[in-house]
mmCIF file of C-alpha atoms and ligand atoms in Angstrom:
data_model
loop_
_atom_site.group_PDB
_atom_site.id
_atom_site.type_symbol
_atom_site.label_atom_id
_atom_site.label_comp_id
_atom_site.label_asym_id
_atom_site.label_seq_id
_atom_site.Cartn_x
_atom_site.Cartn_y
_atom_site.Cartn_z
ATOM 1 C CA UNK A 8 -27.557 2.839 36.486
ATOM 2 C CA UNK A 9 -25.688 5.368 34.393
ATOM 3 C CA UNK A 10 -27.064 3.790 31.211
ATOM 4 C CA UNK A 11 -30.594 4.099 32.594
ATOM 5 C CA UNK A 12 -30.055 7.731 33.496
ATOM 6 C CA UNK A 13 -28.630 8.365 30.052
ATOM 7 C CA UNK A 14 -31.567 6.758 28.299
ATOM 8 C CA UNK A 15 -34.067 8.906 30.136
ATOM 9 C CA UNK A 16 -32.136 11.998 29.031
ATOM 10 C CA UNK A 17 -31.753 10.951 25.414
ATOM 11 C CA UNK A 18 -33.953 12.561 22.769
ATOM 12 C CA UNK A 19 -36.414 10.312 20.975
ATOM 13 C CA UNK A 20 -35.110 9.327 17.566
ATOM 14 C CA UNK A 21 -37.027 8.256 14.516
ATOM 15 C CA UNK A 22 -37.119 4.528 13.766
ATOM 16 C CA UNK A 23 -34.046 3.226 11.954
ATOM 17 C CA UNK A 24 -34.456 2.990 8.222
ATOM 18 C CA UNK A 25 -32.919 -0.455 8.203
ATOM 19 C CA UNK A 26 -33.129 -3.062 10.937
ATOM 20 C CA UNK A 27 -29.394 -3.760 10.791
ATOM 21 C CA UNK A 28 -28.594 -0.115 11.565
ATOM 22 C CA UNK A 29 -30.878 0.048 14.631
ATOM 23 C CA UNK A 30 -28.565 -1.889 16.908
ATOM 24 C CA UNK A 31 -25.322 -1.217 15.114
ATOM 25 C CA UNK A 32 -22.230 0.082 16.836
ATOM 26 C CA UNK A 33 -20.065 2.296 14.689
ATOM 27 C CA UNK A 34 -16.594 3.133 16.042
ATOM 28 C CA UNK A 35 -14.773 6.187 14.704
ATOM 29 C CA UNK A 36 -11.205 6.522 15.950
ATOM 30 C CA UNK A 37 -8.365 8.803 14.985
ATOM 31 C CA UNK A 38 -6.090 11.628 16.119
ATOM 32 C CA UNK A 39 -7.140 15.126 17.158
ATOM 33 C CA UNK A 40 -8.506 17.305 14.389
ATOM 34 C CA UNK A 41 -9.090 14.449 11.929
ATOM 35 C CA UNK A 42 -12.780 15.388 11.718
ATOM 36 C CA UNK A 43 -14.179 12.542 13.850
ATOM 37 C CA UNK A 44 -16.889 14.653 15.481
ATOM 38 C CA UNK A 45 -18.132 16.051 12.180
ATOM 39 C CA UNK A 46 -18.211 12.662 10.488
ATOM 40 C CA UNK A 47 -19.780 10.964 13.512
ATOM 41 C CA UNK A 48 -22.499 13.635 13.596
ATOM 42 C CA UNK A 49 -23.256 13.120 9.892
ATOM 43 C CA UNK A 50 -23.383 9.341 10.238
ATOM 44 C CA UNK A 51 -25.637 9.577 13.288
ATOM 45 C CA UNK A 52 -28.030 11.787 11.334
ATOM 46 C CA UNK A 53 -27.952 9.663 8.167
ATOM 47 C CA UNK A 54 -28.513 6.352 9.930
ATOM 48 C CA UNK A 55 -30.583 7.556 12.899
ATOM 49 C CA UNK A 56 -28.047 6.611 15.529
ATOM 50 C CA UNK A 57 -26.991 8.290 18.756
ATOM 51 C CA UNK A 58 -23.709 10.160 18.530
ATOM 52 C CA UNK A 59 -21.522 9.734 21.631
ATOM 53 C CA UNK A 60 -18.225 11.628 21.982
ATOM 54 C CA UNK A 61 -15.959 9.703 24.343
ATOM 55 C CA UNK A 62 -13.354 12.492 24.333
ATOM 56 C CA UNK A 63 -15.894 14.818 25.943
ATOM 57 C CA UNK A 64 -15.944 12.514 28.969
ATOM 58 C CA UNK A 65 -12.163 12.753 29.439
ATOM 59 C CA UNK A 66 -12.447 16.511 28.974
ATOM 60 C CA UNK A 67 -15.156 16.764 31.649
ATOM 61 C CA UNK A 68 -12.996 14.819 34.096
ATOM 62 C CA UNK A 69 -9.971 17.003 33.320
ATOM 63 C CA UNK A 70 -12.125 20.072 33.989
ATOM 64 C CA UNK A 71 -13.086 18.680 37.384
ATOM 65 C CA UNK A 72 -9.461 17.841 38.222
ATOM 66 C CA UNK A 73 -8.443 21.407 37.306
ATOM 67 C CA UNK A 74 -11.232 22.909 39.413
ATOM 68 C CA UNK A 75 -10.269 20.618 42.330
ATOM 69 C CA UNK A 76 -6.596 21.594 42.124
ATOM 70 C CA UNK A 77 -5.525 17.987 41.551
ATOM 71 C CA UNK A 78 -2.408 17.437 39.459
ATOM 72 C CA UNK A 79 -2.811 15.394 36.285
ATOM 73 C CA UNK A 80 -0.020 13.068 37.432
ATOM 74 C CA UNK A 81 -1.529 12.370 40.869
ATOM 75 C CA UNK A 82 -3.136 9.013 40.067
ATOM 76 C CA UNK A 83 -4.347 8.230 43.598
ATOM 77 C CA UNK A 84 -6.099 11.593 43.941
ATOM 78 C CA UNK A 85 -7.554 11.332 40.422
ATOM 79 C CA UNK A 86 -8.873 7.879 41.162
ATOM 80 C CA UNK A 87 -10.467 9.078 44.419
ATOM 81 C CA UNK A 88 -11.978 12.000 42.491
ATOM 82 C CA UNK A 89 -13.445 9.632 39.891
ATOM 83 C CA UNK A 90 -15.416 7.862 42.637
ATOM 84 C CA UNK A 91 -17.320 11.042 43.343
ATOM 85 C CA UNK A 92 -17.796 12.141 39.743
ATOM 86 C CA UNK A 93 -20.861 11.691 37.541
ATOM 87 C CA UNK A 94 -20.494 12.299 33.805
ATOM 88 C CA UNK A 95 -23.418 12.083 31.388
ATOM 89 C CA UNK A 96 -23.649 12.720 27.672
ATOM 90 C CA UNK A 97 -26.885 14.046 26.244
ATOM 91 C CA UNK A 98 -26.891 13.715 22.449
ATOM 92 C CA UNK A 99 -28.513 16.656 20.638
ATOM 93 C CA UNK A 100 -28.779 17.516 16.942
ATOM 94 C CA UNK A 101 -25.688 19.726 17.153
ATOM 95 C CA UNK A 102 -23.459 17.573 19.351
ATOM 96 C CA UNK A 103 -23.303 16.258 22.886
ATOM 97 C CA UNK A 104 -24.320 18.225 25.949
ATOM 98 C CA UNK A 105 -21.947 17.180 28.682
ATOM 99 C CA UNK A 106 -23.261 17.037 32.229
ATOM 100 C CA UNK A 107 -20.679 16.944 35.014
ATOM 101 C CA UNK A 108 -22.126 16.290 38.476
ATOM 102 C CA UNK A 109 -25.470 17.644 37.301
ATOM 103 C CA UNK A 110 -24.143 20.861 35.693
ATOM 104 C CA UNK A 111 -23.908 21.513 31.959
ATOM 105 C CA UNK A 112 -20.184 22.123 31.266
ATOM 106 C CA UNK A 113 -20.327 21.773 27.472
ATOM 107 C CA UNK A 114 -19.032 25.257 26.702
ATOM 108 C CA UNK A 115 -16.002 24.900 28.988
ATOM 109 C CA UNK A 116 -14.560 21.773 27.422
ATOM 110 C CA UNK A 117 -12.709 23.329 24.476
ATOM 111 C CA UNK A 118 -10.442 25.524 26.593
ATOM 112 C CA UNK A 119 -6.756 24.778 25.963
ATOM 113 C CA UNK A 120 -6.036 23.784 29.568
ATOM 114 C CA UNK A 121 -8.905 21.310 29.490
ATOM 115 C CA UNK A 122 -7.856 19.912 26.103
ATOM 116 C CA UNK A 123 -4.316 19.390 27.348
ATOM 117 C CA UNK A 124 -5.582 17.955 30.650
ATOM 118 C CA UNK A 125 -7.858 15.439 28.902
ATOM 119 C CA UNK A 126 -4.863 13.996 27.086
ATOM 120 C CA UNK A 127 -2.916 13.843 30.376
ATOM 121 C CA UNK A 128 -5.587 12.216 32.588
ATOM 122 C CA UNK A 129 -6.290 9.677 29.843
ATOM 123 C CA UNK A 130 -2.829 8.071 30.121
ATOM 124 C CA UNK A 131 -3.694 6.523 33.505
ATOM 125 C CA UNK A 132 -5.002 2.926 33.263
ATOM 126 C CA UNK A 133 -7.185 3.418 36.373
ATOM 127 C CA UNK A 134 -8.969 6.376 34.779
ATOM 128 C CA UNK A 135 -9.277 4.596 31.424
ATOM 129 C CA UNK A 136 -10.829 1.511 33.073
ATOM 130 C CA UNK A 137 -13.498 3.710 34.672
ATOM 131 C CA UNK A 138 -14.195 5.554 31.413
ATOM 132 C CA UNK A 139 -14.281 2.395 29.280
ATOM 133 C CA UNK A 140 -16.816 0.863 31.654
ATOM 134 C CA UNK A 141 -19.036 3.972 31.403
ATOM 135 C CA UNK A 142 -18.708 4.035 27.610
ATOM 136 C CA UNK A 143 -19.549 0.347 27.259
ATOM 137 C CA UNK A 144 -22.710 0.905 29.314
ATOM 138 C CA UNK A 145 -23.697 3.861 27.137
ATOM 139 C CA UNK A 146 -23.358 1.847 23.941
ATOM 140 C CA UNK A 147 -24.567 -1.503 25.244
ATOM 141 C CA UNK A 148 -27.949 -1.260 23.514
ATOM 142 C CA UNK A 149 -26.328 -0.471 20.151
ATOM 143 C CA UNK A 150 -27.689 2.140 17.776
ATOM 144 C CA UNK A 151 -24.680 4.384 18.395
ATOM 145 C CA UNK A 152 -21.786 6.083 16.689
ATOM 146 C CA UNK A 153 -19.027 6.479 19.264
ATOM 147 C CA UNK A 154 -15.884 8.402 18.465
ATOM 148 C CA UNK A 155 -12.566 8.495 20.278
ATOM 149 C CA UNK A 156 -9.144 6.875 20.294
ATOM 150 C CA UNK A 157 -9.742 3.313 21.488
ATOM 151 C CA UNK A 158 -13.356 2.607 20.544
ATOM 152 C CA UNK A 159 -12.606 -0.018 17.896
ATOM 153 C CA UNK A 160 -9.677 -1.535 19.810
ATOM 154 C CA UNK A 161 -10.838 -1.564 23.459
ATOM 155 C CA UNK A 162 -14.311 -0.143 24.132
ATOM 156 C CA UNK A 163 -16.124 -2.020 21.345
ATOM 157 C CA UNK A 164 -13.685 -4.498 19.776
ATOM 158 C CA UNK A 165 -16.725 -6.195 18.159
ATOM 159 C CA UNK A 166 -18.171 -2.991 16.682
ATOM 160 C CA UNK A 167 -20.067 -3.571 13.430
ATOM 161 C CA UNK A 168 -18.195 -0.805 11.628
ATOM 162 C CA UNK A 169 -14.762 0.614 12.470
ATOM 163 C CA UNK A 170 -13.363 3.647 10.712
ATOM 164 C CA UNK A 171 -9.928 5.095 11.482
ATOM 165 C CA UNK A 172 -9.966 8.685 10.317
ATOM 166 C CA UNK A 173 -6.624 10.388 9.778
ATOM 167 C CA UNK A 174 -5.033 13.382 8.026
ATOM 168 C CA UNK A 175 -1.605 15.022 7.914
ATOM 169 C CA UNK A 176 -0.832 16.962 11.149
ATOM 170 C CA UNK A 177 -0.496 20.303 9.321
ATOM 171 C CA UNK A 178 -3.918 19.856 7.735
ATOM 172 C CA UNK A 179 -5.518 18.859 11.026
ATOM 173 C CA UNK A 180 -3.890 21.781 12.832
ATOM 174 C CA UNK A 181 -5.054 24.302 10.249
ATOM 175 C CA UNK A 182 -8.582 22.921 10.314
ATOM 176 C CA UNK A 183 -8.579 23.330 14.100
ATOM 177 C CA UNK A 184 -7.218 26.874 13.790
ATOM 178 C CA UNK A 185 -9.970 27.820 11.359
ATOM 179 C CA UNK A 186 -12.593 26.501 13.780
ATOM 180 C CA UNK A 187 -11.346 28.768 16.605
ATOM 181 C CA UNK A 188 -13.425 31.646 17.848
ATOM 182 C CA UNK A 189 -12.091 34.716 15.928
ATOM 183 C CA UNK A 190 -11.408 36.460 19.249
ATOM 184 C CA UNK A 191 -9.127 33.566 20.262
ATOM 185 C CA UNK A 192 -7.606 33.110 16.793
ATOM 186 C CA UNK A 193 -6.127 36.634 16.728
ATOM 187 C CA UNK A 194 -4.151 35.820 19.877
ATOM 188 C CA UNK A 195 -2.658 32.622 18.442
ATOM 189 C CA UNK A 196 -0.460 31.655 15.479
ATOM 190 C CA UNK A 197 -1.576 28.677 13.356
ATOM 191 C CA UNK A 198 1.815 27.035 14.086
ATOM 192 C CA UNK A 199 0.992 27.019 17.811
ATOM 193 C CA UNK A 200 -2.157 25.021 17.129
ATOM 194 C CA UNK A 201 -0.198 22.570 14.941
ATOM 195 C CA UNK A 202 2.449 22.202 17.682
ATOM 196 C CA UNK A 203 -0.160 21.582 20.386
ATOM 197 C CA UNK A 204 -1.790 18.986 18.188
ATOM 198 C CA UNK A 205 1.503 17.211 17.512
ATOM 199 C CA UNK A 206 2.260 17.091 21.249
ATOM 200 C CA UNK A 207 -1.174 15.605 21.954
ATOM 201 C CA UNK A 208 -0.784 13.082 19.113
ATOM 202 C CA UNK A 209 2.543 12.023 20.542
ATOM 203 C CA UNK A 210 1.013 11.407 23.981
ATOM 204 C CA UNK A 211 -2.160 9.724 22.659
ATOM 205 C CA UNK A 212 -0.192 7.412 20.330
ATOM 206 C CA UNK A 213 2.576 6.459 22.746
ATOM 207 C CA UNK A 214 0.848 5.897 26.077
ATOM 208 C CA UNK A 215 1.246 2.347 27.388
ATOM 209 C CA UNK A 216 -2.463 1.695 27.929
ATOM 210 C CA UNK A 217 -4.731 1.658 24.845
ATOM 211 C CA UNK A 218 -2.619 3.885 22.616
ATOM 212 C CA UNK A 219 -4.249 5.468 19.599
ATOM 213 C CA UNK A 220 -3.903 3.006 16.732
ATOM 214 C CA UNK A 221 -6.195 1.546 14.100
ATOM 215 C CA UNK A 222 -7.915 -1.718 14.970
ATOM 216 C CA UNK A 223 -6.727 -4.559 12.716
ATOM 217 C CA UNK A 224 -10.150 -4.626 11.049
ATOM 218 C CA UNK A 225 -10.686 -0.841 10.797
ATOM 219 C CA UNK A 226 -11.139 0.855 7.433
ATOM 220 C CA UNK A 227 -8.522 3.600 7.109
ATOM 221 C CA UNK A 228 -9.799 6.911 5.788
ATOM 222 C CA UNK A 229 -7.195 9.600 5.155
ATOM 223 C CA UNK A 230 -8.897 12.935 4.581
ATOM 224 C CA UNK A 231 -5.727 14.966 3.879
ATOM 225 C CA UNK A 232 -6.722 15.659 0.278
ATOM 226 C CA UNK A 233 -10.487 15.276 0.598
ATOM 227 C CA UNK A 234 -13.308 17.763 1.040
ATOM 228 C CA UNK A 235 -15.773 17.308 3.881
ATOM 229 C CA UNK A 236 -18.459 16.151 1.437
ATOM 230 C CA UNK A 237 -16.107 13.520 0.031
ATOM 231 C CA UNK A 238 -15.223 12.214 3.487
ATOM 232 C CA UNK A 239 -18.885 12.041 4.504
ATOM 233 C CA UNK A 240 -19.788 10.192 1.293
ATOM 234 C CA UNK A 241 -16.948 7.704 1.775
ATOM 235 C CA UNK A 242 -17.823 7.113 5.439
ATOM 236 C CA UNK A 243 -21.488 6.542 4.517
ATOM 237 C CA UNK A 244 -20.455 4.088 1.804
ATOM 238 C CA UNK A 245 -18.331 2.165 4.327
ATOM 239 C CA UNK A 246 -21.309 1.898 6.711
ATOM 240 C CA UNK A 247 -23.674 0.784 3.944
ATOM 241 C CA UNK A 248 -21.220 -1.865 2.835
ATOM 242 C CA UNK A 249 -20.374 -3.171 6.312
ATOM 243 C CA UNK A 250 -24.019 -3.325 7.448
ATOM 244 C CA UNK A 251 -25.229 -4.749 4.137
ATOM 245 C CA UNK A 252 -27.853 -2.001 3.852
HETATM 246 O O1 LIG B 323 -11.483 13.581 21.050
HETATM 247 P P1 LIG B 323 -11.025 14.693 22.010
HETATM 248 O O2 LIG B 323 -10.089 15.667 21.377
HETATM 249 O O3 LIG B 323 -12.207 15.374 22.623
HETATM 250 O O4 LIG B 323 -10.236 13.915 23.162
HETATM 251 C C1 LIG B 323 -9.568 14.595 24.205
HETATM 252 C C2 LIG B 323 -8.492 13.698 24.785
HETATM 253 O O5 LIG B 323 -9.103 12.587 25.454
HETATM 254 C C3 LIG B 323 -7.526 13.084 23.780
HETATM 255 O O6 LIG B 323 -6.371 13.885 23.618
HETATM 256 C C4 LIG B 323 -7.190 11.739 24.362
HETATM 257 C C5 LIG B 323 -8.336 11.412 25.253
HETATM 258 N N1 LIG B 323 -9.216 10.358 24.716
HETATM 259 C C6 LIG B 323 -8.829 9.057 24.919
HETATM 260 O O7 LIG B 323 -7.758 8.803 25.448
HETATM 261 N N2 LIG B 323 -9.657 8.051 24.522
HETATM 262 C C7 LIG B 323 -10.813 8.304 23.914
HETATM 263 N N3 LIG B 323 -11.614 7.299 23.547
HETATM 264 C C8 LIG B 323 -11.194 9.647 23.670
HETATM 265 C C9 LIG B 323 -10.361 10.657 24.075
#
């Protein structure tokens, strides 16, 4: 049902330039600030695939929990809330529009409280099971790049291409700081962004259910000393090689 609704909302895309890319599933996993969204967007454009950000779905649910006054540790209430929550991703050329219960909440999802909340609601197995099911439906037809933390390990363990994108925490934190709205950046020290990122890493890597870790067959790509162009070129080369294009 959700997959059908998604398809009707998805923009038409040009035919794939190679048959093997049309139905491919590309999984991009890695910690916060590693550049997953940027790389996923580039790959989607280069290979004519849909770009689906799984983290945006956890963020949308955290936003709803915040608005409902439900604590991030209250599993029973969160689970009840999930039963009355509809989350849809609408891929666009510049990223995903995120629709929560029919309303576009895209611009609210980068707020610090929501970012922190997404990492907290995502530790609960009951919430993960719901999200994984939604994500599997979204990608079932193939032709997608999906980025997150557990795409290559849990959501699509048989993905055609798995890339684990990483970088040193200081580098990731500074990249995030530089992406902040200047009005927000003046209120914050770069070290605060690095600290927040480390705390989130810690939680994402150490939760009991589906912790962030590379799949055994993922290609590791450490961008600490690479420019964006170099990372994009390397990621494209990995896809070409894995799909035999
Ligand atoms: O990718 P992101 O920063 O938008 O993700 C926000 C949080 O959602 C992240 O801290 C952990 C959680 N998440 C997850 O547990 N599994 C995913 N596949 C994607 C995100």
